[in-house]
């Protein structure tokens, strides 16, 4: 039983890693933070994403999917909150695209990289769907407590490590120099893309009514 449980961790961890690598708002926000502010701030975003992963994966393994099925309004509310956050970030990026880069960073919740990463993850309905359905579908009906802890650790490790790599790459000097030279258009495209994602999530919440 222990051997089969250990073997289960490998494919589940790989599935989640592939989902993490796929481009989305987490990638865009991590990359832009690293290139516009610093590698350290990008890594802080990665840590925030990891903290959000701890919450989502723990909730899923302890019955999140059943809660969403019992109270669909909760899932719809989460989708609306996620869409609102994406639209807010998109608006901020697009609005300030033409402004010179403030290398000092921002203050408060909006300028806190860790909190930005955490809110991005915790309000992302795709993450909820992934942990609440796909992951649970490939797991056995009952898993031991140690395996639950191991899965949460693996999921968090994958999230933090991948987005740390993203932050380190996009925070490099050549990438920063390219960004500074094309900031207006890069920020506008990023803002439009995040805004489109937000509207798509909002539309999917509307269809659930």
Short mmCIF file of C-alpha atoms in Angstrom, two decimals:
data_model
loop_
_atom_site.label_atom_id
_atom_site.label_comp_id
_atom_site.label_asym_id
_atom_site.label_seq_id
_atom_site.Cartn_x
_atom_site.Cartn_y
_atom_site.Cartn_z
CA UNK A 1 0.00 0.00 0.00
CA UNK A 2 2.83 2.39 0.92
CA UNK A 3 4.61 1.67 -2.37
CA UNK A 4 1.47 2.25 -4.43
CA UNK A 5 0.83 5.49 -2.55
CA UNK A 6 4.36 6.68 -3.26
CA UNK A 7 3.96 5.84 -6.94
CA UNK A 8 0.71 7.86 -6.99
CA UNK A 9 2.58 10.99 -5.91
CA UNK A 10 4.75 11.05 -9.04
CA UNK A 11 2.09 11.30 -11.77
CA UNK A 12 -0.09 13.61 -9.67
CA UNK A 13 2.85 15.90 -9.03
CA UNK A 14 3.77 15.87 -12.72
CA UNK A 15 0.19 16.69 -13.78
CA UNK A 16 0.15 19.66 -11.42
CA UNK A 17 3.59 20.85 -12.59
CA UNK A 18 2.42 20.83 -16.22
CA UNK A 19 -0.63 22.86 -15.19
CA UNK A 20 1.63 25.33 -13.35
CA UNK A 21 3.88 25.76 -16.40
CA UNK A 22 0.98 26.55 -18.73
CA UNK A 23 0.79 30.35 -19.31
CA UNK A 24 -1.82 32.34 -17.45
CA UNK A 25 -2.25 35.35 -15.14
CA UNK A 26 0.24 33.96 -12.61
CA UNK A 27 2.95 33.84 -15.28
CA UNK A 28 2.22 37.33 -16.56
CA UNK A 29 2.13 38.93 -13.12
CA UNK A 30 5.32 37.16 -11.97
CA UNK A 31 7.20 38.04 -15.16
CA UNK A 32 6.11 41.66 -15.19
CA UNK A 33 6.91 42.16 -11.50
CA UNK A 34 10.39 40.72 -11.97
CA UNK A 35 11.18 42.78 -15.06
CA UNK A 36 9.56 46.02 -13.88
CA UNK A 37 10.73 45.90 -10.26
CA UNK A 38 13.31 43.26 -9.36
CA UNK A 39 14.03 39.56 -9.24
CA UNK A 40 13.43 39.63 -5.49
CA UNK A 41 9.95 41.08 -5.94
CA UNK A 42 9.25 38.45 -8.59
CA UNK A 43 10.29 35.74 -6.14
CA UNK A 44 7.99 37.29 -3.53
CA UNK A 45 5.14 36.93 -6.03
CA UNK A 46 6.14 33.28 -6.46
CA UNK A 47 6.00 32.79 -2.68
CA UNK A 48 2.55 34.40 -2.62
CA UNK A 49 1.41 32.02 -5.35
CA UNK A 50 2.78 29.16 -3.25
CA UNK A 51 0.81 30.34 -0.21
CA UNK A 52 -2.34 30.38 -2.30
CA UNK A 53 -1.55 26.86 -3.50
CA UNK A 54 -1.32 25.65 0.09
CA UNK A 55 -4.85 26.90 0.73
CA UNK A 56 -6.40 25.58 -2.50
CA UNK A 57 -4.75 22.16 -2.38
CA UNK A 58 -5.51 21.70 1.32
CA UNK A 59 -9.13 22.72 0.79
CA UNK A 60 -9.50 20.36 -2.19
CA UNK A 61 -8.03 17.42 -0.33
CA UNK A 62 -10.39 18.09 2.57
CA UNK A 63 -13.58 18.23 0.51
CA UNK A 64 -13.67 21.52 -1.42
CA UNK A 65 -15.26 19.90 -4.47
CA UNK A 66 -18.17 18.61 -2.38
CA UNK A 67 -18.71 22.09 -0.95
CA UNK A 68 -18.85 23.67 -4.41
CA UNK A 69 -21.34 21.06 -5.61
CA UNK A 70 -23.50 21.63 -2.53
CA UNK A 71 -23.37 25.43 -2.80
CA UNK A 72 -22.69 26.50 -6.42
CA UNK A 73 -23.21 30.14 -5.44
CA UNK A 74 -19.89 30.00 -3.55
CA UNK A 75 -18.03 28.96 -6.69
CA UNK A 76 -19.82 31.63 -8.71
CA UNK A 77 -18.90 34.25 -6.10
CA UNK A 78 -15.29 33.16 -6.24
CA UNK A 79 -15.32 33.48 -10.03
CA UNK A 80 -16.68 37.03 -9.79
CA UNK A 81 -14.03 37.97 -7.21
CA UNK A 82 -11.31 36.49 -9.39
CA UNK A 83 -12.56 38.33 -12.46
CA UNK A 84 -12.71 41.60 -10.52
CA UNK A 85 -9.12 41.19 -9.33
CA UNK A 86 -7.84 40.40 -12.83
CA UNK A 87 -9.69 43.41 -14.26
CA UNK A 88 -8.25 45.64 -11.52
CA UNK A 89 -4.68 44.50 -12.25
CA UNK A 90 -5.27 44.87 -16.00
CA UNK A 91 -6.61 48.41 -15.54
CA UNK A 92 -3.63 49.44 -13.39
CA UNK A 93 -1.08 48.04 -15.85
CA UNK A 94 -2.77 49.51 -18.94
CA UNK A 95 -3.41 52.91 -17.36
CA UNK A 96 0.22 53.37 -16.27
CA UNK A 97 1.79 51.87 -19.40
CA UNK A 98 3.09 55.21 -20.65
CA UNK A 99 4.43 56.36 -17.29
CA UNK A 100 8.14 56.07 -16.48
CA UNK A 101 9.01 53.02 -14.43
CA UNK A 102 9.06 53.59 -10.68
CA UNK A 103 11.97 51.46 -9.56
CA UNK A 104 11.09 52.04 -5.92
CA UNK A 105 7.95 49.92 -6.14
CA UNK A 106 4.58 50.66 -4.60
CA UNK A 107 3.27 50.74 -1.09
CA UNK A 108 0.33 49.05 0.49
CA UNK A 109 -1.58 45.99 -0.68
CA UNK A 110 -1.44 46.89 -4.39
CA UNK A 111 2.35 47.23 -4.25
CA UNK A 112 3.03 44.20 -2.05
CA UNK A 113 4.44 41.49 -4.34
CA UNK A 114 3.69 38.63 -1.95
CA UNK A 115 0.10 39.76 -1.48
CA UNK A 116 -0.27 40.28 -5.24
CA UNK A 117 0.82 36.70 -5.84
CA UNK A 118 -1.41 35.36 -3.08
CA UNK A 119 -4.50 37.22 -4.33
CA UNK A 120 -3.79 36.14 -7.91
CA UNK A 121 -3.76 32.50 -6.84
CA UNK A 122 -6.59 32.57 -4.34
CA UNK A 123 -9.00 34.29 -6.74
CA UNK A 124 -8.12 32.15 -9.77
CA UNK A 125 -11.08 29.87 -10.55
CA UNK A 126 -8.91 27.69 -12.79
CA UNK A 127 -6.85 26.72 -9.75
CA UNK A 128 -10.02 25.83 -7.84
CA UNK A 129 -11.29 23.71 -10.73
CA UNK A 130 -7.92 22.00 -11.10
CA UNK A 131 -7.59 21.04 -7.46
CA UNK A 132 -11.30 20.45 -6.95
CA UNK A 133 -11.81 18.11 -9.89
CA UNK A 134 -8.80 17.04 -11.93
CA UNK A 135 -6.49 16.25 -9.03
CA UNK A 136 -9.20 14.55 -6.99
CA UNK A 137 -10.18 12.49 -10.03
CA UNK A 138 -6.74 10.86 -10.26
CA UNK A 139 -6.38 10.24 -6.53
CA UNK A 140 -7.70 7.17 -4.71
CA UNK A 141 -10.95 7.57 -2.78
CA UNK A 142 -9.09 7.52 0.52
CA UNK A 143 -5.56 8.72 1.08
CA UNK A 144 -3.54 8.56 4.30
CA UNK A 145 -2.75 11.78 6.22
CA UNK A 146 0.94 11.62 5.34
CA UNK A 147 0.06 11.55 1.65
CA UNK A 148 -2.17 14.61 2.02
CA UNK A 149 0.74 16.52 3.59
CA UNK A 150 3.12 15.24 0.89
CA UNK A 151 0.78 16.32 -1.92
CA UNK A 152 0.36 19.82 -0.50
CA UNK A 153 4.15 20.09 -0.17
CA UNK A 154 4.73 18.87 -3.74
CA UNK A 155 2.12 21.22 -5.20
CA UNK A 156 3.56 24.19 -3.33
CA UNK A 157 7.14 23.25 -4.25
CA UNK A 158 6.22 23.04 -7.95
CA UNK A 159 4.48 26.42 -7.86
CA UNK A 160 7.21 28.30 -6.02
CA UNK A 161 10.10 26.72 -7.95
CA UNK A 162 8.62 27.33 -11.41
CA UNK A 163 7.70 30.94 -10.78
CA UNK A 164 11.03 31.57 -9.08
CA UNK A 165 12.68 30.43 -12.32
CA UNK A 166 10.34 32.77 -14.23
CA UNK A 167 11.27 35.66 -11.92
CA UNK A 168 15.00 34.99 -12.24
CA UNK A 169 14.81 34.85 -16.04
CA UNK A 170 12.66 37.92 -16.54
CA UNK A 171 14.64 39.85 -13.94
CA UNK A 172 17.88 39.41 -15.90
CA UNK A 173 19.62 42.50 -17.27
CA UNK A 174 18.97 41.84 -21.01
CA UNK A 175 15.28 41.16 -20.44
CA UNK A 176 14.94 44.25 -18.23
CA UNK A 177 16.66 46.38 -20.88
CA UNK A 178 14.29 45.08 -23.56
CA UNK A 179 11.28 45.75 -21.32
CA UNK A 180 12.37 49.32 -20.56
CA UNK A 181 12.70 49.98 -24.27
CA UNK A 182 9.26 48.61 -25.11
CA UNK A 183 7.43 49.21 -21.82
CA UNK A 184 4.42 51.03 -23.27
CA UNK A 185 3.42 48.32 -25.71
CA UNK A 186 4.36 45.39 -23.48
CA UNK A 187 2.27 46.80 -20.62
CA UNK A 188 -0.67 47.56 -22.90
CA UNK A 189 -0.66 44.04 -24.36
CA UNK A 190 -0.31 42.55 -20.88
CA UNK A 191 -3.16 44.70 -19.59
CA UNK A 192 -5.41 43.75 -22.50
CA UNK A 193 -4.64 40.06 -22.08
CA UNK A 194 -5.32 40.10 -18.33
CA UNK A 195 -8.49 42.12 -18.96
CA UNK A 196 -9.65 39.56 -21.53
CA UNK A 197 -9.03 36.76 -19.03
CA UNK A 198 -11.02 38.66 -16.41
CA UNK A 199 -13.95 39.21 -18.78
CA UNK A 200 -13.87 35.54 -19.79
CA UNK A 201 -14.06 34.46 -16.15
CA UNK A 202 -16.86 36.96 -15.52
CA UNK A 203 -18.79 35.63 -18.53
CA UNK A 204 -18.41 32.04 -17.32
CA UNK A 205 -19.82 33.12 -13.93
CA UNK A 206 -22.78 34.73 -15.73
CA UNK A 207 -23.48 31.49 -17.59
CA UNK A 208 -23.63 29.67 -14.25
CA UNK A 209 -26.58 31.80 -13.09
#
